[in-house]
Coordinates of C-alpha atoms in Angstrom, one line a residue:
Chain A
M1 CA 39.2 50.4 46.0
S2 CA 35.6 51.3 45.7
Q3 CA 33.1 48.7 44.8
I4 CA 32.2 48.6 41.2
F5 CA 28.8 47.0 41.9
H6 CA 26.4 48.4 44.4
R7 CA 25.4 46.1 47.2
S8 CA 21.9 45.6 45.8
T9 CA 23.3 43.7 42.8
N10 CA 24.1 40.8 45.2
T11 CA 20.5 40.0 45.4
F12 CA 20.2 40.3 41.6
S13 CA 23.0 37.9 41.0
R14 CA 21.6 35.4 43.5
I15 CA 18.3 35.5 41.7
T16 CA 19.9 35.0 38.3
I17 CA 21.9 32.0 39.5
F18 CA 18.9 30.5 41.1
G19 CA 16.8 31.5 38.1
A20 CA 19.2 30.0 35.6
V21 CA 18.0 26.6 36.5
F22 CA 14.5 27.6 35.5
I23 CA 15.6 29.4 32.4
L24 CA 17.5 26.4 31.2
G25 CA 14.6 24.2 32.2
F26 CA 12.3 26.4 30.2
L27 CA 14.5 26.5 27.2
T28 CA 14.8 22.7 27.2
W29 CA 11.1 22.4 27.4
A30 CA 10.5 25.0 24.7
F31 CA 13.0 23.2 22.5
G32 CA 11.3 19.9 23.1
E33 CA 7.9 21.3 22.3
L34 CA 9.1 23.1 19.3
S35 CA 10.8 20.1 17.7
R36 CA 7.7 18.0 18.3
S37 CA 5.4 20.7 17.0
T38 CA 3.7 20.4 13.7
Y39 CA 5.8 23.2 12.4
A40 CA 9.0 21.2 12.8
T41 CA 7.7 17.8 11.9
Q42 CA 5.2 18.9 9.2
A43 CA 2.7 16.5 10.5
G44 CA -0.9 17.2 9.5
V45 CA 0.1 19.6 6.7
D46 CA -1.3 18.9 3.2
R47 CA 1.2 18.8 0.4
E48 CA 0.5 20.4 -3.0
Q49 CA 0.4 17.7 -5.7
P50 CA 0.6 17.9 -9.4
V51 CA -2.7 16.0 -9.7
P52 CA -5.2 16.3 -6.8
F53 CA -5.2 12.6 -6.3
S54 CA -7.8 11.7 -3.7
H55 CA -7.4 8.6 -1.5
A56 CA -10.9 9.3 -0.2
H57 CA -12.4 8.9 -3.7
H58 CA -10.4 5.9 -4.7
V59 CA -10.2 4.0 -1.4
S60 CA -13.5 4.7 0.3
G61 CA -15.4 5.7 -2.8
I62 CA -14.6 2.8 -5.1
G63 CA -13.1 0.4 -2.6
L64 CA -9.6 -0.1 -4.0
D65 CA -7.1 -2.0 -1.9
C66 CA -3.8 -0.2 -1.1
R67 CA -2.0 -3.0 -2.9
Y68 CA -3.7 -2.2 -6.2
C69 CA -1.4 0.8 -6.4
H70 CA 1.3 0.3 -3.7
T71 CA 2.2 -3.1 -5.1
S72 CA 5.5 -3.7 -3.4
V73 CA 4.4 -2.9 0.2
E74 CA 4.2 -6.6 1.2
D75 CA 7.6 -7.7 0.0
S76 CA 9.9 -4.8 -0.1
S77 CA 11.2 -2.0 2.0
F78 CA 9.6 0.5 -0.4
A79 CA 5.8 0.7 -0.6
G80 CA 5.9 1.9 -4.2
I81 CA 4.2 4.8 -5.9
P82 CA 2.1 3.6 -8.8
P83 CA 3.3 4.4 -12.4
T84 CA 1.1 6.4 -14.6
K85 CA 0.0 3.2 -16.4
T86 CA -1.8 2.1 -13.2
C87 CA -4.0 5.2 -13.4
M88 CA -4.6 4.6 -17.0
N89 CA -6.1 1.2 -16.2
C90 CA -9.2 3.1 -15.4
H91 CA -8.7 6.6 -16.7
S92 CA -8.2 5.4 -20.2
Q93 CA -12.0 5.2 -20.1
I94 CA -13.5 7.3 -17.3
W95 CA -13.1 11.0 -16.7
L96 CA -11.4 11.2 -20.1
T97 CA -12.0 14.8 -20.5
S98 CA -11.4 16.0 -17.0
P99 CA -8.8 18.8 -17.0
T100 CA -7.5 17.8 -13.5
L101 CA -6.3 14.6 -15.1
E102 CA -4.4 16.3 -17.9
P103 CA -1.0 15.8 -16.2
V104 CA -1.7 12.1 -16.0
R105 CA -2.6 11.8 -19.7
E106 CA 0.4 13.9 -20.6
S107 CA 2.7 11.7 -18.6
Y108 CA 1.3 8.7 -20.3
R109 CA 1.7 10.2 -23.8
T110 CA 5.2 11.5 -23.2
D111 CA 6.5 8.8 -20.8
R112 CA 7.7 11.3 -18.3
S113 CA 7.0 10.6 -14.7
I114 CA 4.5 12.6 -12.7
K115 CA 6.5 14.4 -10.0
W116 CA 4.6 13.6 -6.8
T117 CA 5.6 15.5 -3.7
R118 CA 6.7 13.2 -1.0
V119 CA 4.8 13.3 2.2
Y120 CA 6.5 10.7 4.4
D121 CA 10.2 11.1 4.1
L122 CA 12.7 9.9 6.7
P123 CA 16.2 11.3 6.7
D124 CA 18.5 9.2 4.7
F125 CA 20.4 8.0 7.7
A126 CA 17.4 6.1 9.0
Y127 CA 16.4 2.8 7.5
F128 CA 12.8 1.8 7.3
N129 CA 11.2 -1.3 5.8
H130 CA 7.5 -1.9 5.0
S131 CA 7.4 -5.6 4.5
I132 CA 8.4 -6.6 8.0
H133 CA 5.8 -4.2 9.6
V134 CA 3.1 -5.5 7.3
S135 CA 3.9 -9.2 7.9
K136 CA 4.1 -8.7 11.7
G137 CA 0.7 -7.2 11.9
V138 CA 1.2 -3.4 12.0
G139 CA -1.7 -1.8 10.1
C140 CA -1.2 1.0 7.5
A141 CA -3.5 3.1 9.5
T142 CA -1.4 2.8 12.6
C143 CA 1.3 4.8 11.0
H144 CA -0.4 6.7 8.1
G145 CA -3.8 7.4 9.7
R146 CA -7.1 7.2 8.0
V147 CA -5.8 7.6 4.5
D148 CA -9.2 6.6 3.1
K149 CA -10.6 9.9 4.5
M150 CA -7.9 12.1 3.1
P151 CA -8.6 14.1 -0.1
L152 CA -4.8 14.8 0.0
V153 CA -2.4 12.8 2.0
Y154 CA -0.9 14.5 5.0
Q155 CA 1.6 13.2 7.5
Q156 CA -0.2 11.6 10.4
S157 CA 2.7 10.9 12.7
T158 CA 5.8 12.9 13.7
L159 CA 8.2 10.3 12.2
Q160 CA 10.6 11.1 15.1
M161 CA 12.8 8.5 16.6
E162 CA 10.8 8.5 19.8
W163 CA 7.7 7.6 17.8
C164 CA 9.3 4.6 16.2
L165 CA 10.8 3.5 19.6
D166 CA 7.5 3.8 21.5
C167 CA 6.1 1.0 19.4
H168 CA 9.4 -1.0 19.2
R169 CA 9.4 -1.1 23.0
N170 CA 5.8 -1.9 23.4
P171 CA 4.5 -3.5 20.2
E172 CA 1.6 -5.1 22.0
K173 CA -0.1 -1.7 22.2
Y174 CA -0.4 -1.5 18.4
V175 CA -0.3 -4.9 16.6
R176 CA -3.4 -6.3 15.0
P177 CA -4.3 -9.6 13.2
R178 CA -2.5 -9.9 9.9
A179 CA -5.8 -10.2 8.0
D180 CA -6.7 -6.7 9.1
V181 CA -3.5 -4.9 8.2
F182 CA -5.0 -3.3 5.1
R183 CA -8.3 -2.5 6.6
M184 CA -8.8 1.2 7.2
D185 CA -11.8 0.9 9.6
Y186 CA -10.2 -1.5 12.0
Q187 CA -11.0 -0.7 15.6
P188 CA -8.7 -2.2 18.3
P189 CA -10.7 -4.3 20.7
D190 CA -11.2 -3.2 24.3
D191 CA -8.6 -5.7 25.5
Q192 CA -6.0 -4.6 23.0
L193 CA -3.2 -5.5 25.4
A194 CA -4.4 -9.1 25.8
L195 CA -4.8 -9.5 22.0
G196 CA -1.4 -7.7 21.5
R197 CA 0.4 -10.0 23.9
R198 CA -1.1 -13.0 22.2
L199 CA -0.1 -11.8 18.7
V200 CA 3.4 -10.8 19.8
K201 CA 3.9 -14.4 20.8
E202 CA 2.1 -15.8 17.7
Y203 CA 4.1 -13.7 15.2
S204 CA 7.2 -13.9 17.4
I205 CA 7.6 -10.2 17.4
E206 CA 10.8 -9.0 19.1
N207 CA 11.6 -5.7 20.7
R208 CA 14.0 -4.0 18.2
T209 CA 15.6 -1.1 20.0
S210 CA 19.3 -1.5 19.1
C211 CA 20.6 1.5 17.2
S212 CA 21.7 -0.6 14.3
T213 CA 18.2 -1.7 13.5
C214 CA 17.4 1.6 12.0
H215 CA 20.8 3.3 11.6
R216 CA 22.7 1.0 9.3
Chain B
M1 CA 22.8 27.7 23.4
L2 CA 22.6 29.2 20.0
L3 CA 25.1 26.6 18.8
L4 CA 22.7 23.9 19.9
F5 CA 19.9 25.4 17.9
A6 CA 22.1 26.0 14.9
S7 CA 23.4 22.4 14.9
A8 CA 20.0 20.9 14.9
C9 CA 19.2 22.7 11.7
R10 CA 21.9 21.2 9.5
Q11 CA 20.4 18.9 7.0
D12 CA 23.3 17.4 5.1
M13 CA 22.9 14.1 6.8
H14 CA 19.3 14.1 5.9
D15 CA 19.8 14.3 2.2
Q16 CA 22.8 12.2 1.5
P17 CA 24.3 11.9 -2.0
K18 CA 22.7 8.5 -2.4
V19 CA 19.5 7.8 -4.2
Q20 CA 16.3 6.4 -2.7
P21 CA 13.8 4.5 -4.8
L22 CA 11.9 6.8 -7.3
E23 CA 13.7 9.9 -6.2
A24 CA 14.1 12.7 -8.7
S25 CA 17.5 13.1 -10.2
R26 CA 19.2 15.9 -12.1
F27 CA 21.9 13.6 -13.3
Y28 CA 19.8 11.6 -15.7
E29 CA 18.2 13.1 -18.7
D30 CA 14.7 11.8 -17.9
G31 CA 14.9 13.0 -14.3
R32 CA 14.4 9.5 -12.8
A33 CA 16.8 8.2 -10.3
S34 CA 15.4 4.7 -10.6
R35 CA 16.9 3.4 -13.8
P36 CA 14.9 1.4 -16.3
L37 CA 16.5 -1.9 -17.3
V38 CA 18.3 -2.0 -20.6
A39 CA 16.1 -3.8 -23.1
G40 CA 16.8 -7.5 -23.1
T41 CA 18.2 -7.5 -19.5
I42 CA 17.6 -10.8 -17.7
A43 CA 18.3 -11.1 -14.0
R44 CA 20.2 -14.1 -13.0
G45 CA 17.8 -17.0 -12.5
H46 CA 15.1 -15.2 -14.4
L47 CA 15.5 -16.4 -17.9
R48 CA 12.0 -17.2 -19.0
E49 CA 12.8 -20.7 -20.4
D50 CA 9.5 -22.1 -19.2
T51 CA 7.3 -20.7 -22.0
K52 CA 4.2 -22.5 -20.7
F53 CA 4.6 -20.8 -17.3
Y54 CA 5.4 -17.4 -18.7
T55 CA 3.0 -17.2 -21.7
G56 CA 0.3 -19.6 -20.9
M57 CA 0.7 -21.1 -24.4
A58 CA 2.0 -24.3 -25.8
G59 CA 2.4 -24.8 -29.5
G60 CA 0.4 -21.6 -30.2
K61 CA -2.5 -22.7 -28.1
E62 CA -3.6 -21.6 -24.6
I63 CA -2.9 -24.4 -22.2
A64 CA -5.8 -26.0 -20.3
E65 CA -3.9 -26.8 -17.0
V66 CA -2.2 -24.6 -14.5
P67 CA 1.5 -25.5 -15.0
F68 CA 2.1 -26.3 -11.3
P69 CA 0.1 -28.2 -8.6
V70 CA -2.9 -26.1 -7.4
T71 CA -3.0 -26.4 -3.6
E72 CA -5.4 -24.8 -1.2
K73 CA -2.7 -22.2 -0.5
V74 CA -2.5 -21.3 -4.2
L75 CA -6.2 -20.8 -4.3
E76 CA -6.2 -18.6 -1.2
R77 CA -3.5 -16.5 -2.7
G78 CA -5.5 -16.4 -5.9
R79 CA -8.6 -15.2 -4.0
D80 CA -6.6 -12.5 -2.3
R81 CA -5.1 -11.2 -5.5
F82 CA -8.4 -11.4 -7.4
N83 CA -10.0 -9.3 -4.7
I84 CA -7.3 -6.7 -4.9
F85 CA -6.9 -6.4 -8.7
C86 CA -10.0 -7.7 -10.4
T87 CA -13.0 -6.9 -8.2
P88 CA -13.0 -3.2 -9.0
C89 CA -14.5 -4.2 -12.4
H90 CA -15.4 -7.9 -12.3
D91 CA -16.9 -7.8 -8.7
H92 CA -16.3 -10.4 -6.1
L93 CA -18.4 -13.0 -7.9
G94 CA -17.1 -12.3 -11.4
N95 CA -20.4 -11.0 -12.7
G96 CA -18.8 -7.8 -14.1
L97 CA -20.6 -5.3 -12.0
G98 CA -17.7 -3.8 -10.0
M99 CA -17.6 -0.3 -8.6
V100 CA -15.6 1.1 -11.5
V101 CA -18.1 -0.3 -13.9
R102 CA -20.9 1.4 -12.0
R103 CA -19.0 4.7 -12.4
G104 CA -18.9 4.3 -16.2
F105 CA -16.2 1.9 -17.2
R106 CA -17.2 -0.6 -19.9
R107 CA -18.9 -3.6 -18.5
P108 CA -16.8 -6.8 -18.7
P109 CA -18.6 -10.1 -19.6
S110 CA -19.7 -12.2 -16.7
F111 CA -17.4 -15.2 -16.0
H112 CA -20.4 -17.4 -15.7
S113 CA -21.4 -17.9 -19.3
D114 CA -20.9 -21.1 -21.2
R115 CA -18.3 -19.5 -23.4
M116 CA -16.2 -18.4 -20.3
R117 CA -16.5 -21.7 -18.6
E118 CA -15.2 -23.5 -21.7
L119 CA -12.1 -21.2 -22.1
P120 CA -8.8 -22.9 -21.2
V121 CA -7.2 -21.6 -18.0
G122 CA -4.3 -20.3 -20.1
H123 CA -6.6 -17.7 -21.6
F124 CA -7.2 -16.1 -18.2
Y125 CA -3.4 -16.0 -17.7
D126 CA -3.0 -14.4 -21.1
V127 CA -5.7 -11.8 -20.5
I128 CA -3.9 -10.7 -17.2
T129 CA -0.5 -10.7 -19.0
S130 CA -1.5 -8.9 -22.2
G131 CA -4.8 -7.3 -21.6
F132 CA -8.0 -7.8 -23.6
G133 CA -9.9 -5.1 -25.5
A134 CA -10.8 -2.3 -23.2
M135 CA -9.0 -4.1 -20.3
Q136 CA -5.4 -3.0 -19.8
D137 CA -2.7 -5.6 -19.0
Y138 CA -1.7 -6.2 -15.4
S139 CA 1.8 -7.6 -16.1
A140 CA 3.4 -4.7 -14.2
Q141 CA 1.3 -5.2 -11.1
I142 CA 1.0 -9.0 -10.8
E143 CA 3.8 -11.6 -10.8
P144 CA 3.4 -14.5 -13.2
K145 CA 3.0 -17.0 -10.3
D146 CA 0.1 -14.8 -8.9
R147 CA -1.4 -14.6 -12.3
W148 CA -1.8 -18.4 -12.4
A149 CA -3.2 -18.3 -8.9
I150 CA -5.8 -15.9 -10.0
A151 CA -6.6 -17.9 -13.1
A152 CA -7.0 -21.0 -10.9
Y153 CA -9.2 -19.1 -8.5
V154 CA -11.4 -17.8 -11.3
R155 CA -11.9 -21.5 -12.3
T156 CA -13.0 -22.2 -8.8
L157 CA -15.3 -19.2 -8.8
Q158 CA -16.9 -20.5 -12.0
L159 CA -17.5 -23.9 -10.5
S160 CA -18.9 -22.5 -7.3
Q161 CA -21.5 -20.6 -9.3
Y162 CA -22.4 -23.5 -11.5
A163 CA -23.5 -26.2 -9.0
R164 CA -26.4 -28.1 -10.6
L165 CA -29.3 -29.2 -8.7
A166 CA -28.3 -32.8 -9.5
D167 CA -24.9 -32.2 -7.9
L168 CA -26.5 -31.6 -4.4
P169 CA -26.7 -34.6 -2.0
A170 CA -30.2 -36.1 -2.1
G171 CA -31.2 -35.0 1.3
I172 CA -30.5 -31.3 0.6
R173 CA -32.1 -31.5 -2.9
D174 CA -35.4 -32.4 -1.3
L175 CA -35.3 -29.3 0.8
I176 CA -35.4 -27.0 -2.3
P177 CA -39.0 -26.4 -3.6
A178 CA -39.1 -27.4 -7.3
A179 CA -40.5 -24.2 -8.6
D180 CA -37.7 -22.2 -7.0
A181 CA -35.0 -24.6 -7.9
S182 CA -33.6 -22.7 -10.9
K183 CA -33.6 -19.4 -9.0
K184 CA -32.1 -20.6 -5.7
G185 CA -28.5 -20.8 -6.9
G186 CA -28.7 -17.7 -9.1
A187 CA -30.8 -15.3 -7.2
K188 CA -28.2 -14.1 -4.8
K189 CA -25.3 -14.6 -7.0
G190 CA -26.2 -12.6 -10.0
D191 CA -26.5 -13.8 -13.6
S192 CA -24.7 -17.1 -13.0
R193 CA -26.9 -19.6 -14.7
K194 CA -28.2 -18.2 -17.9

């Protein structure tokens, strides 16, 4: 029987078998990069909002505390998005005629919620809780970035599991004194690790890495 | 390989048929997944029997005492909450020159007038609960217990801005030149002693 393949194909097949290792390696790498990319995680992308609400104006500009609007962040899992009434505390008197605020006034008149577009949204199979992070000294800015500089909120972190775990394994790299949790301009000291280790002890922070912590 | 990519794109576990707080819903007519309570609902243990505590009133009059012991902790909590919710307009010292006022909101009266000092503490509770004139109510944002803590803190703030020369220990009083005496307390702290 004559050979179907010419002798030279032997070399070819050797190369492909050898090369497959690299090709697989490359695909794995590409997949990893792709899933961490901003395209897949949507980090850093502005969301279109019904009202161009600016944290930069309200937080840096007039010095509002996060808790003025996100009232439940200290004692519940959910940080809370303010109801229209909260906006009207001030906008019942100032910027009364501004057309950008019309959806707010309309919502107040008709008692229909403003439909904000969610920026941070974990899949429903993951459980997150704000109150424990706040009370154990994890600052808003550690996860959400410098919100006070954002005209529109964008997602600062990837929200991937490895991001949560990086901190859950080594909380001392990130924790800060409780009093500074809401401060946006907090700068970690040069000896963050020393401070971190002390706080981890003081606040008795534990390493939460078991699957059921977040998948429950 | 393709299968691997394809599987990663399924999203059904990401959006499960359960509702998250404040999610939109097509099920309810008003589009809100978080349901308002039926009027008159009272959670177990939340019946507001203690009218003094919940309204700041007794026999139609605002009460003069905080209805629970005011400890240092309560005052600290009060300072915290005051700084979050009241300073935008009333400023840290209660002089009514907060940032929002500087941007055009009506100026509230300073807390450091004789009239304000003489108001019963229940009045402050009531203003937070029900609003007052141009000021909206803060009942949705602040728990009753915290409203009292704020009221107690405002009282402390009033006292701190109203120290009389005669209240100072003799040694310290002598250090203050007589001509400046009336300005000393007030200069830095706004219109505290008019």
